[in-house]
Amino acid sequence: MSFLSFNHHKDLPLDSDPSSRFLPWLIAFMVYLAALSVVATSLMQSVSSRWERGVSDTLTVQIPPARSVQQDQSQIAGALKVLRANPAVVLAEPMPKTSVLALLEPWLGKADVLADMPLPHLIDVSVRSSVKLDADQLVQDLNKVAPGATVDDHRIWLDRLIQMSQTLKWGAYIVLGLICIASIGTIYFVTKTGLAIHHDVIEVLHLIGAQDSYIARQFGENALHLGLRGGLLGLAVAGPTFGGFAYLYRSVDSALLPQIDITLVQWIVVLSLPLCAALMGYVTARFAVLNSLKKMV
């Protein structure tokens, strides 16, 4: 009997193996973790890039409240004069009190309560990225006209944020790598177990003309089906998780959290995870079978 006679049916009862019951659940868990890692990495990149575009070339000058309105106005005018005379400064504008109240409201309460409090005066400053700004000298110059004035250089904490996001991103990549390695290892050893269980049937198939590639294809197709089934299950569980996270994120009323969006490419990557898991199972199972059958007598 030739190999062609085996093409349209399965000679190995792989569906009855114990692995057919637990392997889809294991792959589902792996795909679920992988989906969370991919989305988390995408969100970190989105938030980091939005913050970088928004504050990479900005400063905030804080002037303590004075004893009188006239003194406040004098200090603000003096600070604006110092800032606008600095070659690194593109624009310096005082922030309206309503904007200051809006910034503090998520942290200190309603704006009506804060309106009567002595709040510092803030000045938004845009700087040239091509010109180096001496922040220490700027603080000294500002304190000459507005004692107690401070400069919040957004680039300092932005650099820390970017460094942290890069660390978390590489951590997510490591997690994805470990998930792939664990999945490949599990499929490999499950396939080896299946070979041992069906050793006698494989021997008979060899005697009647089956090639190693045919047997490997049966194991590969079985792993493909199990991987696709488990991957779709994991993705189905990940969907509500994403929805819950998005709901909680939008419910946080904070100016520190920018609006984030997942791009079409990122969605395609997430939706392709079940197919990737299935293909990985197919390739791993075929490799395990072909590698093992070479050693069989």
C-alpha positions as a printed Julia matrix, in Angstrom:
297×3 Matrix{Float64}:
   0.0    0.0    0.0
   1.4    3.37  -0.98
   1.63   6.56   1.01
  -1.14   8.14  -1.11
  -3.67   5.81   0.44
  -3.28   7.6    3.79
  -4.07  11.12   2.55
  -7.79  11.39   3.28
  -8.2    9.85   6.73
  -6.48   9.67  10.08
  -4.83   6.46  11.11
  -3.73   7.72  14.54
  -6.48   8.22  17.18
  -4.88  11.4   18.47
  -8.23  12.95  19.42
  -8.58  10.41  22.23
  -5.24  11.3   23.83
  -5.33  13.02  27.24
  -3.32  15.86  25.69
  -6.28  16.7   23.46
  -8.17  17.7   26.6
  -5.62  19.74  28.54
  -3.41  21.19  25.77
  -6.07  23.64  24.45
  -6.54  25.03  27.96
  -2.81  25.46  28.39
  -2.49  27.21  25.03
  -5.5   29.38  25.91
  -3.72  30.54  29.05
  -0.53  31.23  27.1
  -2.38  33.22  24.41
  -4.23  35.15  27.12
  -0.93  36.17  28.74
   0.59  36.98  25.36
  -2.37  39.19  24.43
  -2.09  41.08  27.72
   1.64  41.55  27.16
   1.16  42.84  23.6
  -1.57  45.29  24.62
   0.34  46.46  27.7
   3.43  47.15  25.59
   1.36  49.05  23.01
  -0.32  51.15  25.7
   3.01  52.02  27.33
   4.4   53.14  23.99
   1.26  55.18  23.27
   1.24  56.94  26.65
   4.97  57.61  26.54
   4.84  59.08  23.03
   1.86  61.29  23.88
   3.58  62.62  27.01
   6.78  63.18  25.06
   4.98  65.17  22.37
   3.15  67.2   24.98
   5.87  68.19  27.45
   9.29  67.42  25.97
   9.98  71.11  25.2
   8.09  72.77  28.04
   8.8   74.1   31.51
   6.58  75.32  34.32
   7.64  78.23  36.51
   5.98  78.4   39.91
   5.82  81.71  41.8
   4.65  81.7   45.44
   1.7   84.0   46.23
   2.68  87.43  47.56
   1.05  89.5   50.29
  -0.82  91.75  47.89
  -2.25  91.68  44.39
   0.09  94.46  43.29
   3.12  92.51  44.47
   1.82  89.4   42.69
   1.47  91.28  39.44
   4.92  92.83  39.86
   6.56  89.45  40.45
   4.76  87.83  37.52
   5.73  90.7   35.21
   9.36  90.49  36.35
   9.43  86.71  35.85
   7.97  87.05  32.35
  10.6   89.63  31.48
  13.4   87.32  32.66
  11.97  84.35  30.78
  11.36  86.19  27.52
  14.91  87.55  27.6
  16.36  84.02  27.78
  17.55  82.83  24.32
  16.32  79.29  24.99
  12.75  80.41  25.64
  10.32  80.52  22.72
   7.17  81.5   24.59
   6.26  82.34  28.2
   2.64  82.9   29.19
   1.02  83.03  32.65
  -1.49  80.26  33.26
  -5.03  81.49  34.06
  -6.25  80.77  37.57
  -9.09  78.67  36.19
  -6.53  76.37  34.56
  -4.58  76.09  37.81
  -7.78  75.19  39.67
  -8.59  72.57  37.03
  -5.17  70.98  37.53
  -5.54  70.86  41.31
  -9.18  69.78  41.44
  -8.56  66.02  40.93
  -6.14  66.06  43.87
  -7.47  68.65  46.34
 -11.2   68.83  45.7
 -13.69  71.12  44.01
 -12.57  74.39  42.46
 -15.02  76.4   44.58
 -13.15  75.4   47.74
  -9.73  76.02  46.2
 -10.64  79.47  44.88
 -10.15  81.09  48.3
  -6.81  79.41  48.96
  -3.48  81.19  48.32
  -2.38  79.29  45.24
   0.97  79.7   43.48
   1.09  81.39  40.1
   2.16  79.22  37.18
   3.84  80.27  33.95
   3.9   77.96  30.93
   7.24  78.11  29.14
   8.1   76.65  25.73
  11.81  76.19  25.04
  13.94  75.53  21.97
  15.24  71.98  21.89
  18.24  73.18  19.88
  19.38  75.6   22.61
  20.71  74.31  25.93
  18.87  75.82  28.89
  20.79  76.47  32.12
  18.0   75.73  34.59
  20.07  76.63  37.67
  20.96  80.06  36.29
  17.34  80.61  35.27
  16.18  79.9   38.83
  18.71  82.39  40.2
  17.53  85.08  37.77
  13.89  84.43  38.6
  14.5   84.62  42.35
  15.88  88.13  41.93
  12.47  89.37  40.78
  10.23  86.72  42.39
  11.69  85.25  45.6
  10.92  81.56  46.03
  10.29  80.95  42.34
  10.98  77.4   41.14
  11.33  75.78  37.73
   9.81  72.39  36.95
  11.77  70.95  34.03
   9.44  68.4   32.48
  12.28  66.81  30.56
  13.82  65.47  33.79
  10.85  63.34  34.8
  10.07  62.66  31.14
  13.48  61.01  30.73
  12.74  58.87  33.78
   9.33  57.99  32.38
  10.81  56.98  29.04
  13.49  54.91  30.77
  10.84  53.18  32.88
   8.63  52.51  29.85
  11.6   51.06  27.95
  12.36  48.77  30.89
   8.74  47.64  31.08
   8.63  47.14  27.31
  11.68  44.89  27.34
  10.2   43.09  30.33
   7.05  42.44  28.29
   9.18  41.14  25.42
  10.94  38.78  27.83
   7.56  37.56  29.09
   6.45  36.94  25.5
   9.66  35.03  24.83
   9.18  32.88  27.93
   5.58  32.19  26.92
   6.73  31.03  23.47
   9.49  28.85  24.94
   7.09  27.3   27.47
   4.5   26.64  24.77
   7.03  25.08  22.4
   8.44  22.91  25.17
   5.0   21.74  26.25
   3.9   20.88  22.71
   7.2   19.1   22.08
   6.92  16.83  25.12
   3.19  16.25  24.6
   3.98  15.12  21.05
   6.73  12.82  22.33
   4.22  11.33  24.76
   1.78  10.77  21.9
   4.49   8.99  19.94
   5.1    6.67  22.87
   1.38   5.98  23.3
   0.88   5.16  19.61
   4.2    3.43  19.09
   2.63   0.15  17.98
   0.28   1.84  15.5
   3.17   3.83  14.04
   5.16   0.61  13.59
   2.28  -0.92  11.64
   1.93   2.21   9.49
   5.62   2.01   8.65
   5.24  -1.64   7.66
   2.42  -0.87   5.23
   4.25   2.0    3.55
   3.6    5.19   5.51
   6.4    7.72   5.4
   7.67   9.68   8.36
   6.35  12.89   6.79
   2.82  11.46   6.73
   2.91  10.55  10.42
   4.47  13.92  11.24
   1.68  15.65   9.33
  -0.99  13.89  11.37
   0.63  15.0   14.62
   1.15  18.48  13.19
  -2.46  18.86  12.07
  -3.67  17.67  15.45
  -1.46  20.23  17.19
  -2.67  22.87  14.71
  -6.32  22.21  15.59
  -5.66  22.13  19.33
  -3.57  25.29  19.15
  -6.21  27.17  17.16
  -8.96  26.04  19.51
  -6.99  27.04  22.59
  -5.84  30.3   21.03
  -9.39  31.38  20.2
 -10.46  30.52  23.74
  -7.63  32.58  25.22
  -8.44  35.51  22.96
 -12.12  35.29  23.92
 -11.17  35.58  27.59
  -8.74  38.43  26.88
 -11.48  40.51  25.21
 -13.5   41.17  28.39
 -10.25  41.83  30.24
  -9.38  44.58  27.74
 -12.9   45.99  28.05
 -12.71  46.07  31.84
  -9.33  47.76  31.78
 -10.57  50.38  29.29
 -13.62  51.09  31.47
 -11.51  51.56  34.6
  -9.01  53.73  32.72
 -11.71  56.04  31.38
 -13.37  56.27  34.79
 -10.21  57.82  36.29
 -10.68  61.58  36.03
  -7.1   62.76  35.97
  -5.2   65.14  33.76
  -2.12  62.96  34.15
  -3.64  60.12  32.11
  -3.8   60.95  28.4
  -6.28  59.39  26.02
  -4.86  56.22  24.52
  -5.83  54.35  21.38
  -4.79  50.97  20.03
  -3.85  51.17  16.36
  -5.08  48.86  13.63
  -1.67  47.18  13.4
  -1.71  46.45  17.14
  -5.19  44.95  16.89
  -4.04  42.77  13.98
  -1.12  41.52  16.1
  -3.47  40.62  18.97
  -6.04  38.95  16.71
  -3.32  36.93  14.97
  -2.14  35.32  18.23
  -4.4   32.22  17.89
  -3.09  31.62  14.37
   0.49  32.08  15.59
  -0.14  29.59  18.39
  -1.61  27.08  15.93
   1.28  27.42  13.47
   3.78  27.15  16.3
   2.08  23.94  17.43
   2.12  22.52  13.91
   5.82  23.23  13.33
   6.85  22.01  16.79
   4.86  18.77  16.52
   6.24  17.98  13.06
   9.78  18.63  14.24
   9.32  16.45  17.31
   7.9   13.57  15.27
  10.48  13.68  12.49
  13.3   13.96  15.0
  12.01  10.99  16.99
  11.16   8.75  14.04
  14.71   9.01  12.74
  15.79   7.1   15.84
  13.17   4.37  15.48
  14.28   1.1   14.01
